[in-house]
Structure formats: structure tokens, C-alpha cells
């Protein structure tokens, strides 16, 4: 194989990406480790207050459990009545919008970044994530960059969404495929 057909990480340039001032990122890294990304039971109201101080838009009645890792709260918008389970990783290198009545179950990941495997320099690719009203992301499921989960869609346990999810539809597998309609009863 020719040398020019190989990845060269020394050519990686990330100059265009600016998530915020380095001091702000450093302070957040320590606060995230102490208050969020650990197994201690920190008061939920304190966590929500801290997120708001760092620029997150937070609705009413939001519950964030232990060991949740949030990359940059200033790129986070959460609606009302949202549950975020233990061990969730919100890798929001860019905007993540979570609608009302959304459940993100244990160990789920919302990943806003990827790399261009076709380029020698392995360039960073960003994509916003949107979870509309009533969405349920199952335990250990992964939502990839640029995905929109439309109203009341479900991504089942361990599934990977690399494309948009239609509303009121249940998805399963890797890659996630529709398996049935979601019917909500009284």
C-alpha cells in the first residue's frame, strides 16, 4: 500500500472548532467530574443550577441521575419532564436539544462528533442531535452525530441510530431499523 493512502494523525488540524474559552472548559471539566460524572448522590436541584450557570437551557421537572457525563453544558437544551439515567454520556461537541417528556436510559450515549475516515488528516465532523417530545432512548443505545429522533420515537436497548428516526416508531438493532409503530394507550 502506498504511503499517501494511509491515515496520518500528525496532519490532524482542529483549528476551526472552538467550543469556548479554555478556562471555562477547564473549570467545567472539574465541576463535571465532581458533581455529575461520579456515583455520589448530588442534589438534583444543585446539578440543574450548575448547568444553568454554565449556559444550559433547562426546563422544569428535569431529573439527572448519577455518573452522567456532559461535555459542554453551553451546547445543551433540555425541555420539561426529562429523565436522564445513570451513566449517560452527552458528548455534545455541538448543540444537543432534548424536548419535553424525553427519557434517556442508563448508559445511553449522544455523540455529536465523528471523524472523516476518507481523509488522511482524519478531520472532525460535527452534527447536532435533536430528541423531540416523548422520545425514549433505551439503555446502552447510541445516537450518532446529526440524528433527529422525531416525536415519540423509541431507540431500543443497545441500538445505534445513525439516521433520523420517524415519529411514533420503535427502532432496534445496529444500524437501527424500524420494527413497529409506537401506540400509546390511556
Short mmCIF file of C-alpha atoms in Angstrom, two decimals:
data_model
loop_
_atom_site.label_atom_id
_atom_site.label_comp_id
_atom_site.label_asym_id
_atom_site.label_seq_id
_atom_site.Cartn_x
_atom_site.Cartn_y
_atom_site.Cartn_z
CA UNK A 1 0.00 0.00 0.00
CA UNK A 2 1.29 3.43 -0.87
CA UNK A 3 2.25 5.81 1.93
CA UNK A 4 -0.13 8.52 0.64
CA UNK A 5 -3.08 6.14 1.11
CA UNK A 6 -2.70 5.97 4.89
CA UNK A 7 -4.10 7.99 7.74
CA UNK A 8 -1.63 10.47 9.21
CA UNK A 9 -2.73 11.78 12.60
CA UNK A 10 0.07 14.34 12.61
CA UNK A 11 -1.86 16.07 9.80
CA UNK A 12 -4.95 16.40 12.02
CA UNK A 13 -5.98 20.03 12.35
CA UNK A 14 -8.82 21.15 14.55
CA UNK A 15 -8.33 24.91 14.23
CA UNK A 16 -11.88 25.73 13.08
CA UNK A 17 -13.54 24.07 16.07
CA UNK A 18 -13.92 26.38 19.05
CA UNK A 19 -16.10 25.05 21.89
CA UNK A 20 -15.38 28.01 24.16
CA UNK A 21 -12.67 29.67 26.26
CA UNK A 22 -10.10 27.21 27.62
CA UNK A 23 -10.51 28.49 31.19
CA UNK A 24 -14.27 27.87 31.02
CA UNK A 25 -13.67 24.36 29.68
CA UNK A 26 -11.11 23.65 32.41
CA UNK A 27 -13.44 24.82 35.18
CA UNK A 28 -16.32 22.82 33.71
CA UNK A 29 -14.14 19.68 33.49
CA UNK A 30 -13.55 19.74 37.24
CA UNK A 31 -17.17 20.58 38.09
CA UNK A 32 -18.43 17.85 35.75
CA UNK A 33 -16.16 15.29 37.44
CA UNK A 34 -17.15 16.34 40.95
CA UNK A 35 -20.91 16.95 40.61
CA UNK A 36 -22.02 14.93 37.57
CA UNK A 37 -19.70 12.18 36.34
CA UNK A 38 -19.42 10.25 39.61
CA UNK A 39 -21.50 7.81 41.63
CA UNK A 40 -22.23 10.20 44.51
CA UNK A 41 -25.82 11.27 45.06
CA UNK A 42 -25.56 15.03 44.45
CA UNK A 43 -28.79 17.00 44.90
CA UNK A 44 -30.57 17.21 41.56
CA UNK A 45 -31.51 20.86 42.12
CA UNK A 46 -27.82 21.72 42.59
CA UNK A 47 -26.90 19.96 39.33
CA UNK A 48 -29.59 21.85 37.43
CA UNK A 49 -28.44 25.15 38.96
CA UNK A 50 -24.83 24.48 37.94
CA UNK A 51 -25.86 23.57 34.38
CA UNK A 52 -27.78 26.85 34.08
CA UNK A 53 -24.78 28.83 35.35
CA UNK A 54 -22.72 27.24 32.56
CA UNK A 55 -25.26 28.22 29.90
CA UNK A 56 -27.53 25.19 29.58
CA UNK A 57 -31.21 25.88 28.93
CA UNK A 58 -33.13 23.70 31.40
CA UNK A 59 -36.91 23.22 31.66
CA UNK A 60 -38.99 22.26 34.69
CA UNK A 61 -39.01 18.85 36.39
CA UNK A 62 -35.71 17.58 34.93
CA UNK A 63 -34.05 14.61 36.67
CA UNK A 64 -30.35 13.88 36.15
CA UNK A 65 -29.07 10.72 37.87
CA UNK A 66 -25.51 9.86 38.94
CA UNK A 67 -22.50 9.30 36.67
CA UNK A 68 -23.80 11.48 33.83
CA UNK A 69 -21.04 12.97 31.66
CA UNK A 70 -21.88 16.24 29.90
CA UNK A 71 -19.17 17.58 27.60
CA UNK A 72 -20.21 21.25 27.24
CA UNK A 73 -23.39 22.44 29.01
CA UNK A 74 -23.49 25.63 26.93
CA UNK A 75 -24.43 23.42 23.96
CA UNK A 76 -27.33 21.76 25.85
CA UNK A 77 -31.05 22.49 25.80
CA UNK A 78 -33.40 20.33 27.90
CA UNK A 79 -37.20 20.63 27.92
CA UNK A 80 -39.68 19.85 30.70
CA UNK A 81 -40.19 16.48 32.44
CA UNK A 82 -36.95 14.91 31.19
CA UNK A 83 -35.23 11.90 32.78
CA UNK A 84 -31.51 11.30 32.22
CA UNK A 85 -30.40 7.94 33.65
CA UNK A 86 -27.21 6.73 35.30
CA UNK A 87 -24.11 6.62 33.15
CA UNK A 88 -25.48 8.65 30.24
CA UNK A 89 -22.80 10.35 28.14
CA UNK A 90 -23.84 13.55 26.37
CA UNK A 91 -20.81 14.19 24.16
CA UNK A 92 -22.19 17.48 22.90
CA UNK A 93 -19.36 18.99 20.91
CA UNK A 94 -22.18 20.98 19.33
CA UNK A 95 -25.86 21.55 20.13
CA UNK A 96 -27.98 18.82 21.73
CA UNK A 97 -31.70 19.64 22.06
CA UNK A 98 -33.87 17.43 24.24
CA UNK A 99 -37.63 18.00 24.04
CA UNK A 100 -40.31 17.62 26.69
CA UNK A 101 -41.09 14.23 28.27
CA UNK A 102 -37.92 12.55 26.98
CA UNK A 103 -36.27 9.58 28.71
CA UNK A 104 -32.59 8.83 28.14
CA UNK A 105 -31.93 5.50 29.86
CA UNK A 106 -28.86 4.16 31.65
CA UNK A 107 -25.60 4.14 29.74
CA UNK A 108 -27.01 5.73 26.59
CA UNK A 109 -24.70 7.94 24.52
CA UNK A 110 -25.46 11.05 22.48
CA UNK A 111 -22.41 11.56 20.25
CA UNK A 112 -22.10 14.82 18.30
CA UNK A 113 -18.63 14.17 16.87
CA UNK A 114 -17.02 11.77 14.44
CA UNK A 115 -14.08 11.76 12.04
CA UNK A 116 -13.78 11.72 8.26
CA UNK A 117 -12.19 8.32 7.65
CA UNK A 118 -11.70 9.17 3.96
CA UNK A 119 -9.25 11.98 4.71
CA UNK A 120 -5.65 11.41 5.60
CA UNK A 121 -5.98 14.12 8.27
CA UNK A 122 -8.97 12.35 9.94
CA UNK A 123 -10.90 15.66 10.15
CA UNK A 124 -13.50 16.26 12.85
CA UNK A 125 -17.13 16.06 11.72
CA UNK A 126 -19.85 17.58 13.91
CA UNK A 127 -23.59 17.04 13.87
CA UNK A 128 -26.29 18.38 16.16
CA UNK A 129 -28.63 15.94 17.87
CA UNK A 130 -32.33 16.59 18.40
CA UNK A 131 -34.62 14.46 20.55
CA UNK A 132 -38.21 15.62 20.04
CA UNK A 133 -41.06 15.34 22.53
CA UNK A 134 -41.76 11.91 24.01
CA UNK A 135 -38.61 10.21 22.69
CA UNK A 136 -37.19 7.28 24.64
CA UNK A 137 -33.53 6.33 24.18
CA UNK A 138 -33.06 2.84 25.65
CA UNK A 139 -30.25 1.71 27.92
CA UNK A 140 -26.82 1.49 26.23
CA UNK A 141 -28.27 2.87 22.98
CA UNK A 142 -26.23 5.30 20.87
CA UNK A 143 -27.43 8.33 18.92
CA UNK A 144 -24.86 9.36 16.29
CA UNK A 145 -23.99 12.88 15.04
CA UNK A 146 -26.66 14.73 13.09
CA UNK A 147 -29.55 12.43 14.06
CA UNK A 148 -33.06 13.71 14.75
CA UNK A 149 -35.29 11.43 16.78
CA UNK A 150 -38.77 12.63 15.87
CA UNK A 151 -41.69 12.83 18.29
CA UNK A 152 -42.33 9.75 20.43
CA UNK A 153 -39.81 7.54 18.62
CA UNK A 154 -38.06 4.80 20.61
CA UNK A 155 -34.49 3.55 20.18
CA UNK A 156 -34.39 0.19 21.96
CA UNK A 157 -31.72 -1.17 24.30
CA UNK A 158 -28.25 -1.31 22.74
CA UNK A 159 -29.37 0.00 19.36
CA UNK A 160 -27.45 2.53 17.26
CA UNK A 161 -29.21 5.37 15.43
CA UNK A 162 -27.07 6.68 12.58
CA UNK A 163 -30.04 8.10 10.64
CA UNK A 164 -33.15 10.04 11.63
CA UNK A 165 -35.92 8.18 13.46
CA UNK A 166 -39.52 8.66 12.32
CA UNK A 167 -42.12 9.72 14.86
CA UNK A 168 -44.17 7.15 16.78
CA UNK A 169 -41.89 4.35 15.56
CA UNK A 170 -39.82 1.81 17.52
CA UNK A 171 -36.29 1.14 16.25
CA UNK A 172 -33.98 -1.76 17.06
CA UNK A 173 -30.53 -3.00 16.05
CA UNK A 174 -27.27 -1.81 14.55
CA UNK A 175 -27.96 0.10 12.44
CA UNK A 176 -31.37 0.82 13.96
CA UNK A 177 -34.27 -0.30 11.78
CA UNK A 178 -37.99 0.31 12.33
CA UNK A 179 -39.71 -2.73 13.87
CA UNK A 180 -43.21 -1.43 14.65
CA UNK A 181 -45.30 1.65 15.32
CA UNK A 182 -45.48 3.05 18.83
CA UNK A 183 -49.06 3.10 20.07
CA UNK A 184 -49.66 4.97 23.32
CA UNK A 185 -52.70 3.93 25.34
CA UNK A 186 -54.51 5.75 28.15
#
